[in-house]
Amino acid sequence: MGYRIDYGSGKKTGGRRKRLRVGLIAAICLCLLVSVLEVSGLKTMFWNRLLPGDPAVTAAALEEMVQAIRSGESAAGAVTAFCMEIVENARTSP
């Protein structure tokens, strides 16, 4: 009667497949969350909580930031301009 010990090659298998599965599950959950918010009418409340300060000013600043990035400005510069606009409007609002 004999036995054999096989230690394998030392490589982990399934790591890429596991990351793909986790990413797929996260994407599905995000889609479900967006769908539930859209159907229930809570989308506006969610965006108002997510965007700081006056929602109209913040949304406009966010659109300007996206346009700046699309036009070729660096992301760091666009984000800095976005934050400065939010802070400036926070100081002037009552």
PDB file of N, CA and C in Angstrom:
ATOM      1  N   MET A   1       0.852  -1.166   0.000  1.00  0.00           N
ATOM      2  CA  MET A   1       0.000   0.000   0.000  1.00  0.00           C
ATOM      3  C   MET A   1       0.901   1.233   0.000  1.00  0.00           C
ATOM      4  N   GLY A   2       0.670   2.142  -0.953  1.00  0.00           N
ATOM      5  CA  GLY A   2       1.501   3.321  -1.062  1.00  0.00           C
ATOM      6  C   GLY A   2       0.665   4.594  -1.017  1.00  0.00           C
ATOM      7  N   TYR A   3       1.367   5.662  -0.920  1.00  0.00           N
ATOM      8  CA  TYR A   3       0.692   6.957  -0.935  1.00  0.00           C
ATOM      9  C   TYR A   3       1.558   7.945  -1.698  1.00  0.00           C
ATOM     10  N   ARG A   4       0.955   9.052  -2.061  1.00  0.00           N
ATOM     11  CA  ARG A   4       1.673  10.052  -2.838  1.00  0.00           C
ATOM     12  C   ARG A   4       1.295  11.439  -2.321  1.00  0.00           C
ATOM     13  N   ILE A   5       2.277  12.309  -2.131  1.00  0.00           N
ATOM     14  CA  ILE A   5       2.042  13.687  -1.718  1.00  0.00           C
ATOM     15  C   ILE A   5       2.318  14.568  -2.924  1.00  0.00           C
ATOM     16  N   ASP A   6       1.333  15.356  -3.287  1.00  0.00           N
ATOM     17  CA  ASP A   6       1.466  16.256  -4.425  1.00  0.00           C
ATOM     18  C   ASP A   6       1.294  17.682  -3.921  1.00  0.00           C
ATOM     19  N   TYR A   7       2.385  18.457  -3.958  1.00  0.00           N
ATOM     20  CA  TYR A   7       2.344  19.822  -3.457  1.00  0.00           C
ATOM     21  C   TYR A   7       1.893  20.824  -4.515  1.00  0.00           C
ATOM     22  N   GLY A   8       1.720  20.416  -5.721  1.00  0.00           N
ATOM     23  CA  GLY A   8       1.268  21.306  -6.783  1.00  0.00           C
ATOM     24  C   GLY A   8       2.370  22.230  -7.254  1.00  0.00           C
ATOM     25  N   SER A   9       2.003  23.138  -8.122  1.00  0.00           N
ATOM     26  CA  SER A   9       2.995  24.036  -8.717  1.00  0.00           C
ATOM     27  C   SER A   9       3.184  25.318  -7.910  1.00  0.00           C
ATOM     28  N   GLY A  10       2.362  25.544  -6.907  1.00  0.00           N
ATOM     29  CA  GLY A  10       2.493  26.738  -6.090  1.00  0.00           C
ATOM     30  C   GLY A  10       1.720  27.930  -6.623  1.00  0.00           C
ATOM     31  N   LYS A  11       1.120  27.803  -7.796  1.00  0.00           N
ATOM     32  CA  LYS A  11       0.338  28.890  -8.368  1.00  0.00           C
ATOM     33  C   LYS A  11      -1.088  28.831  -7.837  1.00  0.00           C
ATOM     34  N   LYS A  12      -1.613  30.007  -7.561  1.00  0.00           N
ATOM     35  CA  LYS A  12      -3.016  30.075  -7.180  1.00  0.00           C
ATOM     36  C   LYS A  12      -3.849  30.025  -8.450  1.00  0.00           C
ATOM     37  N   THR A  13      -4.883  29.253  -8.434  1.00  0.00           N
ATOM     38  CA  THR A  13      -5.752  29.179  -9.598  1.00  0.00           C
ATOM     39  C   THR A  13      -7.096  29.804  -9.269  1.00  0.00           C
ATOM     40  N   GLY A  14      -7.694  30.389 -10.248  1.00  0.00           N
ATOM     41  CA  GLY A  14      -9.018  30.964 -10.068  1.00  0.00           C
ATOM     42  C   GLY A  14      -9.027  32.394  -9.565  1.00  0.00           C
ATOM     43  N   GLY A  15      -7.882  33.037  -9.392  1.00  0.00           N
ATOM     44  CA  GLY A  15      -7.835  34.410  -8.897  1.00  0.00           C
ATOM     45  C   GLY A  15      -8.496  35.385  -9.849  1.00  0.00           C
ATOM     46  N   ARG A  16      -8.197  35.252 -11.116  1.00  0.00           N
ATOM     47  CA  ARG A  16      -8.786  36.145 -12.111  1.00  0.00           C
ATOM     48  C   ARG A  16     -10.278  35.880 -12.233  1.00  0.00           C
ATOM     49  N   ARG A  17     -10.647  34.636 -12.195  1.00  0.00           N
ATOM     50  CA  ARG A  17     -12.058  34.274 -12.300  1.00  0.00           C
ATOM     51  C   ARG A  17     -12.841  34.805 -11.100  1.00  0.00           C
ATOM     52  N   LYS A  18     -12.226  34.776  -9.917  1.00  0.00           N
ATOM     53  CA  LYS A  18     -12.887  35.273  -8.715  1.00  0.00           C
ATOM     54  C   LYS A  18     -13.073  36.782  -8.800  1.00  0.00           C
ATOM     55  N   ARG A  19     -12.060  37.515  -9.268  1.00  0.00           N
ATOM     56  CA  ARG A  19     -12.181  38.970  -9.425  1.00  0.00           C
ATOM     57  C   ARG A  19     -13.267  39.321 -10.426  1.00  0.00           C
ATOM     58  N   LEU A  20     -13.350  38.561 -11.508  1.00  0.00           N
ATOM     59  CA  LEU A  20     -14.379  38.795 -12.510  1.00  0.00           C
ATOM     60  C   LEU A  20     -15.764  38.571 -11.906  1.00  0.00           C
ATOM     61  N   ARG A  21     -15.902  37.540 -11.116  1.00  0.00           N
ATOM     62  CA  ARG A  21     -17.185  37.231 -10.479  1.00  0.00           C
ATOM     63  C   ARG A  21     -17.581  38.338  -9.504  1.00  0.00           C
ATOM     64  N   VAL A  22     -16.630  38.814  -8.704  1.00  0.00           N
ATOM     65  CA  VAL A  22     -16.912  39.891  -7.745  1.00  0.00           C
ATOM     66  C   VAL A  22     -17.292  41.167  -8.489  1.00  0.00           C
ATOM     67  N   GLY A  23     -16.584  41.490  -9.569  1.00  0.00           N
ATOM     68  CA  GLY A  23     -16.914  42.668 -10.362  1.00  0.00           C
ATOM     69  C   GLY A  23     -18.288  42.576 -11.003  1.00  0.00           C
ATOM     70  N   LEU A  24     -18.623  41.389 -11.484  1.00  0.00           N
ATOM     71  CA  LEU A  24     -19.928  41.176 -12.095  1.00  0.00           C
ATOM     72  C   LEU A  24     -21.040  41.325 -11.068  1.00  0.00           C
ATOM     73  N   ILE A  25     -20.835  40.776  -9.886  1.00  0.00           N
ATOM     74  CA  ILE A  25     -21.834  40.900  -8.819  1.00  0.00           C
ATOM     75  C   ILE A  25     -21.993  42.366  -8.408  1.00  0.00           C
ATOM     76  N   ALA A  26     -20.884  43.102  -8.301  1.00  0.00           N
ATOM     77  CA  ALA A  26     -20.952  44.519  -7.946  1.00  0.00           C
ATOM     78  C   ALA A  26     -21.700  45.316  -9.016  1.00  0.00           C
ATOM     79  N   ALA A  27     -21.455  45.027 -10.290  1.00  0.00           N
ATOM     80  CA  ALA A  27     -22.139  45.728 -11.374  1.00  0.00           C
ATOM     81  C   ALA A  27     -23.640  45.446 -11.351  1.00  0.00           C
ATOM     82  N   ILE A  28     -23.992  44.207 -11.094  1.00  0.00           N
ATOM     83  CA  ILE A  28     -25.408  43.838 -11.021  1.00  0.00           C
ATOM     84  C   ILE A  28     -26.082  44.552  -9.856  1.00  0.00           C
ATOM     85  N   CYS A  29     -25.413  44.593  -8.701  1.00  0.00           N
ATOM     86  CA  CYS A  29     -25.974  45.280  -7.533  1.00  0.00           C
ATOM     87  C   CYS A  29     -26.147  46.773  -7.804  1.00  0.00           C
ATOM     88  N   LEU A  30     -25.183  47.390  -8.472  1.00  0.00           N
ATOM     89  CA  LEU A  30     -25.274  48.809  -8.803  1.00  0.00           C
ATOM     90  C   LEU A  30     -26.447  49.065  -9.745  1.00  0.00           C
ATOM     91  N   CYS A  31     -26.613  48.197 -10.738  1.00  0.00           N
ATOM     92  CA  CYS A  31     -27.742  48.348 -11.667  1.00  0.00           C
ATOM     93  C   CYS A  31     -29.072  48.193 -10.942  1.00  0.00           C
ATOM     94  N   LEU A  32     -29.142  47.235 -10.030  1.00  0.00           N
ATOM     95  CA  LEU A  32     -30.368  47.057  -9.249  1.00  0.00           C
ATOM     96  C   LEU A  32     -30.652  48.275  -8.383  1.00  0.00           C
ATOM     97  N   LEU A  33     -29.633  48.830  -7.751  1.00  0.00           N
ATOM     98  CA  LEU A  33     -29.809  50.014  -6.912  1.00  0.00           C
ATOM     99  C   LEU A  33     -30.318  51.190  -7.737  1.00  0.00           C
ATOM    100  N   VAL A  34     -29.717  51.417  -8.888  1.00  0.00           N
ATOM    101  CA  VAL A  34     -30.147  52.517  -9.757  1.00  0.00           C
ATOM    102  C   VAL A  34     -31.587  52.299 -10.214  1.00  0.00           C
ATOM    103  N   SER A  35     -31.930  51.076 -10.560  1.00  0.00           N
ATOM    104  CA  SER A  35     -33.294  50.772 -10.995  1.00  0.00           C
ATOM    105  C   SER A  35     -34.304  51.012  -9.887  1.00  0.00           C
ATOM    106  N   VAL A  36     -33.975  50.577  -8.680  1.00  0.00           N
ATOM    107  CA  VAL A  36     -34.885  50.771  -7.546  1.00  0.00           C
ATOM    108  C   VAL A  36     -35.059  52.256  -7.257  1.00  0.00           C
ATOM    109  N   LEU A  37     -33.974  53.024  -7.286  1.00  0.00           N
ATOM    110  CA  LEU A  37     -34.068  54.466  -7.054  1.00  0.00           C
ATOM    111  C   LEU A  37     -34.915  55.145  -8.129  1.00  0.00           C
ATOM    112  N   GLU A  38     -34.767  54.714  -9.361  1.00  0.00           N
ATOM    113  CA  GLU A  38     -35.518  55.306 -10.469  1.00  0.00           C
ATOM    114  C   GLU A  38     -37.009  54.989 -10.342  1.00  0.00           C
ATOM    115  N   VAL A  39     -37.329  53.746 -10.071  1.00  0.00           N
ATOM    116  CA  VAL A  39     -38.727  53.320  -9.994  1.00  0.00           C
ATOM    117  C   VAL A  39     -39.424  53.910  -8.773  1.00  0.00           C
ATOM    118  N   SER A  40     -38.730  53.964  -7.653  1.00  0.00           N
ATOM    119  CA  SER A  40     -39.357  54.424  -6.417  1.00  0.00           C
ATOM    120  C   SER A  40     -39.458  55.943  -6.323  1.00  0.00           C
ATOM    121  N   GLY A  41     -38.782  56.654  -7.195  1.00  0.00           N
ATOM    122  CA  GLY A  41     -38.828  58.112  -7.149  1.00  0.00           C
ATOM    123  C   GLY A  41     -37.859  58.699  -6.138  1.00  0.00           C
ATOM    124  N   LEU A  42     -36.972  57.902  -5.585  1.00  0.00           N
ATOM    125  CA  LEU A  42     -36.011  58.375  -4.589  1.00  0.00           C
ATOM    126  C   LEU A  42     -34.727  58.912  -5.215  1.00  0.00           C
ATOM    127  N   LYS A  43     -34.665  58.895  -6.536  1.00  0.00           N
ATOM    128  CA  LYS A  43     -33.443  59.325  -7.218  1.00  0.00           C
ATOM    129  C   LYS A  43     -33.111  60.783  -6.903  1.00  0.00           C
ATOM    130  N   THR A  44     -34.095  61.660  -6.911  1.00  0.00           N
ATOM    131  CA  THR A  44     -33.857  63.080  -6.645  1.00  0.00           C
ATOM    132  C   THR A  44     -33.353  63.280  -5.226  1.00  0.00           C
ATOM    133  N   MET A  45     -33.976  62.585  -4.269  1.00  0.00           N
ATOM    134  CA  MET A  45     -33.541  62.701  -2.879  1.00  0.00           C
ATOM    135  C   MET A  45     -32.104  62.191  -2.719  1.00  0.00           C
ATOM    136  N   PHE A  46     -31.791  61.097  -3.399  1.00  0.00           N
ATOM    137  CA  PHE A  46     -30.449  60.520  -3.335  1.00  0.00           C
ATOM    138  C   PHE A  46     -29.419  61.507  -3.876  1.00  0.00           C
ATOM    139  N   TRP A  47     -29.693  62.121  -5.032  1.00  0.00           N
ATOM    140  CA  TRP A  47     -28.747  63.070  -5.620  1.00  0.00           C
ATOM    141  C   TRP A  47     -28.602  64.308  -4.753  1.00  0.00           C
ATOM    142  N   ASN A  48     -29.709  64.760  -4.125  1.00  0.00           N
ATOM    143  CA  ASN A  48     -29.620  65.919  -3.240  1.00  0.00           C
ATOM    144  C   ASN A  48     -28.757  65.624  -2.023  1.00  0.00           C
ATOM    145  N   ARG A  49     -28.781  64.408  -1.542  1.00  0.00           N
ATOM    146  CA  ARG A  49     -27.921  64.019  -0.419  1.00  0.00           C
ATOM    147  C   ARG A  49     -26.473  63.856  -0.858  1.00  0.00           C
ATOM    148  N   LEU A  50     -26.291  63.358  -2.063  1.00  0.00           N
ATOM    149  CA  LEU A  50     -24.944  63.082  -2.553  1.00  0.00           C
ATOM    150  C   LEU A  50     -24.199  64.363  -2.931  1.00  0.00           C
ATOM    151  N   LEU A  51     -24.897  65.312  -3.544  1.00  0.00           N
ATOM    152  CA  LEU A  51     -24.270  66.557  -3.971  1.00  0.00           C
ATOM    153  C   LEU A  51     -24.315  67.561  -2.825  1.00  0.00           C
ATOM    154  N   PRO A  52     -23.174  68.085  -2.402  1.00  0.00           N
ATOM    155  CA  PRO A  52     -23.155  69.019  -1.271  1.00  0.00           C
ATOM    156  C   PRO A  52     -23.677  70.399  -1.656  1.00  0.00           C
ATOM    157  N   GLY A  53     -24.138  71.148  -0.662  1.00  0.00           N
ATOM    158  CA  GLY A  53     -24.563  72.530  -0.868  1.00  0.00           C
ATOM    159  C   GLY A  53     -25.832  72.638  -1.686  1.00  0.00           C
ATOM    160  N   ASP A  54     -25.950  73.751  -2.392  1.00  0.00           N
ATOM    161  CA  ASP A  54     -27.100  73.990  -3.254  1.00  0.00           C
ATOM    162  C   ASP A  54     -27.028  73.018  -4.434  1.00  0.00           C
ATOM    163  N   PRO A  55     -28.021  72.142  -4.583  1.00  0.00           N
ATOM    164  CA  PRO A  55     -27.955  71.124  -5.643  1.00  0.00           C
ATOM    165  C   PRO A  55     -27.814  71.722  -7.045  1.00  0.00           C
ATOM    166  N   ALA A  56     -28.453  72.851  -7.311  1.00  0.00           N
ATOM    167  CA  ALA A  56     -28.367  73.441  -8.649  1.00  0.00           C
ATOM    168  C   ALA A  56     -26.947  73.932  -8.942  1.00  0.00           C
ATOM    169  N   VAL A  57     -26.335  74.589  -7.966  1.00  0.00           N
ATOM    170  CA  VAL A  57     -24.971  75.095  -8.143  1.00  0.00           C
ATOM    171  C   VAL A  57     -23.988  73.940  -8.266  1.00  0.00           C
ATOM    172  N   THR A  58     -24.159  72.936  -7.427  1.00  0.00           N
ATOM    173  CA  THR A  58     -23.252  71.788  -7.455  1.00  0.00           C
ATOM    174  C   THR A  58     -23.381  71.017  -8.757  1.00  0.00           C
ATOM    175  N   ALA A  59     -24.610  70.830  -9.226  1.00  0.00           N
ATOM    176  CA  ALA A  59     -24.817  70.119 -10.492  1.00  0.00           C
ATOM    177  C   ALA A  59     -24.179  70.888 -11.649  1.00  0.00           C
ATOM    178  N   ALA A  60     -24.322  72.205 -11.638  1.00  0.00           N
ATOM    179  CA  ALA A  60     -23.705  73.020 -12.695  1.00  0.00           C
ATOM    180  C   ALA A  60     -22.183  72.925 -12.638  1.00  0.00           C
ATOM    181  N   ALA A  61     -21.631  72.968 -11.426  1.00  0.00           N
ATOM    182  CA  ALA A  61     -20.173  72.848 -11.272  1.00  0.00           C
ATOM    183  C   ALA A  61     -19.693  71.470 -11.716  1.00  0.00           C
ATOM    184  N   LEU A  62     -20.486  70.453 -11.433  1.00  0.00           N
ATOM    185  CA  LEU A  62     -20.126  69.094 -11.847  1.00  0.00           C
ATOM    186  C   LEU A  62     -20.131  68.977 -13.365  1.00  0.00           C
ATOM    187  N   GLU A  63     -21.123  69.577 -14.012  1.00  0.00           N
ATOM    188  CA  GLU A  63     -21.166  69.559 -15.477  1.00  0.00           C
ATOM    189  C   GLU A  63     -19.972  70.303 -16.074  1.00  0.00           C
ATOM    190  N   GLU A  64     -19.601  71.429 -15.462  1.00  0.00           N
ATOM    191  CA  GLU A  64     -18.426  72.173 -15.934  1.00  0.00           C
ATOM    192  C   GLU A  64     -17.154  71.348 -15.775  1.00  0.00           C
ATOM    193  N   MET A  65     -17.062  70.597 -14.677  1.00  0.00           N
ATOM    194  CA  MET A  65     -15.887  69.760 -14.450  1.00  0.00           C
ATOM    195  C   MET A  65     -15.786  68.674 -15.520  1.00  0.00           C
ATOM    196  N   VAL A  66     -16.901  68.036 -15.827  1.00  0.00           N
ATOM    197  CA  VAL A  66     -16.899  66.982 -16.851  1.00  0.00           C
ATOM    198  C   VAL A  66     -16.513  67.574 -18.205  1.00  0.00           C
ATOM    199  N   GLN A  67     -17.059  68.738 -18.535  1.00  0.00           N
ATOM    200  CA  GLN A  67     -16.718  69.388 -19.806  1.00  0.00           C
ATOM    201  C   GLN A  67     -15.231  69.746 -19.867  1.00  0.00           C
ATOM    202  N   ALA A  68     -14.688  70.212 -18.751  1.00  0.00           N
ATOM    203  CA  ALA A  68     -13.264  70.572 -18.725  1.00  0.00           C
ATOM    204  C   ALA A  68     -12.392  69.347 -18.964  1.00  0.00           C
ATOM    205  N   ILE A  69     -12.760  68.236 -18.358  1.00  0.00           N
ATOM    206  CA  ILE A  69     -11.986  67.001 -18.552  1.00  0.00           C
ATOM    207  C   ILE A  69     -12.098  66.540 -19.995  1.00  0.00           C
ATOM    208  N   ARG A  70     -13.304  66.619 -20.559  1.00  0.00           N
ATOM    209  CA  ARG A  70     -13.497  66.208 -21.956  1.00  0.00           C
ATOM    210  C   ARG A  70     -12.720  67.102 -22.925  1.00  0.00           C
ATOM    211  N   SER A  71     -12.563  68.377 -22.578  1.00  0.00           N
ATOM    212  CA  SER A  71     -11.861  69.292 -23.476  1.00  0.00           C
ATOM    213  C   SER A  71     -10.342  69.170 -23.367  1.00  0.00           C
ATOM    214  N   GLY A  72      -9.870  68.328 -22.446  1.00  0.00           N
ATOM    215  CA  GLY A  72      -8.437  68.068 -22.376  1.00  0.00           C
ATOM    216  C   GLY A  72      -7.738  68.604 -21.149  1.00  0.00           C
ATOM    217  N   GLU A  73      -8.464  69.285 -20.282  1.00  0.00           N
ATOM    218  CA  GLU A  73      -7.841  69.774 -19.052  1.00  0.00           C
ATOM    219  C   GLU A  73      -7.517  68.577 -18.155  1.00  0.00           C
ATOM    220  N   SER A  74      -6.512  68.721 -17.321  1.00  0.00           N
ATOM    221  CA  SER A  74      -6.150  67.614 -16.437  1.00  0.00           C
ATOM    222  C   SER A  74      -7.260  67.372 -15.419  1.00  0.00           C
ATOM    223  N   ALA A  75      -7.402  66.134 -15.000  1.00  0.00           N
ATOM    224  CA  ALA A  75      -8.439  65.783 -14.032  1.00  0.00           C
ATOM    225  C   ALA A  75      -8.204  66.505 -12.716  1.00  0.00           C
ATOM    226  N   ALA A  76      -6.950  66.637 -12.312  1.00  0.00           N
ATOM    227  CA  ALA A  76      -6.638  67.314 -11.056  1.00  0.00           C
ATOM    228  C   ALA A  76      -7.059  68.781 -11.115  1.00  0.00           C
ATOM    229  N   GLY A  77      -6.796  69.435 -12.225  1.00  0.00           N
ATOM    230  CA  GLY A  77      -7.190  70.833 -12.381  1.00  0.00           C
ATOM    231  C   GLY A  77      -8.702  71.008 -12.404  1.00  0.00           C
ATOM    232  N   ALA A  78      -9.393  70.093 -13.086  1.00  0.00           N
ATOM    233  CA  ALA A  78     -10.849  70.176 -13.162  1.00  0.00           C
ATOM    234  C   ALA A  78     -11.485  69.938 -11.802  1.00  0.00           C
ATOM    235  N   VAL A  79     -10.967  68.967 -11.057  1.00  0.00           N
ATOM    236  CA  VAL A  79     -11.505  68.685  -9.716  1.00  0.00           C
ATOM    237  C   VAL A  79     -11.218  69.853  -8.782  1.00  0.00           C
ATOM    238  N   THR A  80     -10.044  70.440  -8.896  1.00  0.00           N
ATOM    239  CA  THR A  80      -9.707  71.605  -8.065  1.00  0.00           C
ATOM    240  C   THR A  80     -10.654  72.762  -8.347  1.00  0.00           C
ATOM    241  N   ALA A  81     -10.925  73.027  -9.620  1.00  0.00           N
ATOM    242  CA  ALA A  81     -11.849  74.103  -9.981  1.00  0.00           C
ATOM    243  C   ALA A  81     -13.253  73.804  -9.459  1.00  0.00           C
ATOM    244  N   PHE A  82     -13.671  72.540  -9.543  1.00  0.00           N
ATOM    245  CA  PHE A  82     -14.978  72.124  -9.034  1.00  0.00           C
ATOM    246  C   PHE A  82     -15.071  72.399  -7.530  1.00  0.00           C
ATOM    247  N   CYS A  83     -14.076  71.972  -6.799  1.00  0.00           N
ATOM    248  CA  CYS A  83     -14.089  72.156  -5.339  1.00  0.00           C
ATOM    249  C   CYS A  83     -14.059  73.635  -4.966  1.00  0.00           C
ATOM    250  N   MET A  84     -13.260  74.422  -5.692  1.00  0.00           N
ATOM    251  CA  MET A  84     -13.185  75.855  -5.391  1.00  0.00           C
ATOM    252  C   MET A  84     -14.531  76.535  -5.635  1.00  0.00           C
ATOM    253  N   GLU A  85     -15.220  76.134  -6.701  1.00  0.00           N
ATOM    254  CA  GLU A  85     -16.528  76.726  -6.982  1.00  0.00           C
ATOM    255  C   GLU A  85     -17.538  76.368  -5.893  1.00  0.00           C
ATOM    256  N   ILE A  86     -17.493  75.133  -5.419  1.00  0.00           N
ATOM    257  CA  ILE A  86     -18.395  74.708  -4.347  1.00  0.00           C
ATOM    258  C   ILE A  86     -18.106  75.503  -3.077  1.00  0.00           C
ATOM    259  N   VAL A  87     -16.846  75.650  -2.740  1.00  0.00           N
ATOM    260  CA  VAL A  87     -16.466  76.378  -1.524  1.00  0.00           C
ATOM    261  C   VAL A  87     -16.854  77.850  -1.637  1.00  0.00           C
ATOM    262  N   GLU A  88     -16.615  78.470  -2.798  1.00  0.00           N
ATOM    263  CA  GLU A  88     -16.978  79.876  -2.984  1.00  0.00           C
ATOM    264  C   GLU A  88     -18.478  80.089  -2.843  1.00  0.00           C
ATOM    265  N   ASN A  89     -19.269  79.199  -3.398  1.00  0.00           N
ATOM    266  CA  ASN A  89     -20.723  79.328  -3.290  1.00  0.00           C
ATOM    267  C   ASN A  89     -21.201  79.008  -1.882  1.00  0.00           C
ATOM    268  N   ALA A  90     -20.479  78.194  -1.147  1.00  0.00           N
ATOM    269  CA  ALA A  90     -20.859  77.883   0.236  1.00  0.00           C
ATOM    270  C   ALA A  90     -20.644  79.101   1.114  1.00  0.00           C
ATOM    271  N   ARG A  91     -19.613  79.900   0.827  1.00  0.00           N
ATOM    272  CA  ARG A  91     -19.333  81.103   1.620  1.00  0.00           C
ATOM    273  C   ARG A  91     -20.371  82.184   1.389  1.00  0.00           C
ATOM    274  N   THR A  92     -20.862  82.305   0.159  1.00  0.00           N
ATOM    275  CA  THR A  92     -21.777  83.395  -0.156  1.00  0.00           C
ATOM    276  C   THR A  92     -23.235  83.051   0.133  1.00  0.00           C
ATOM    277  N   SER A  93     -23.547  81.778   0.295  1.00  0.00           N
ATOM    278  CA  SER A  93     -24.944  81.420   0.548  1.00  0.00           C
ATOM    279  C   SER A  93     -25.263  81.596   2.037  1.00  0.00           C
ATOM    280  N   PRO A  94     -26.524  81.965   2.343  1.00  0.00           N
ATOM    281  CA  PRO A  94     -26.891  82.232   3.740  1.00  0.00           C
ATOM    282  C   PRO A  94     -26.924  81.014   4.605  1.00  0.00           C
TER     283      PRO A  94
END
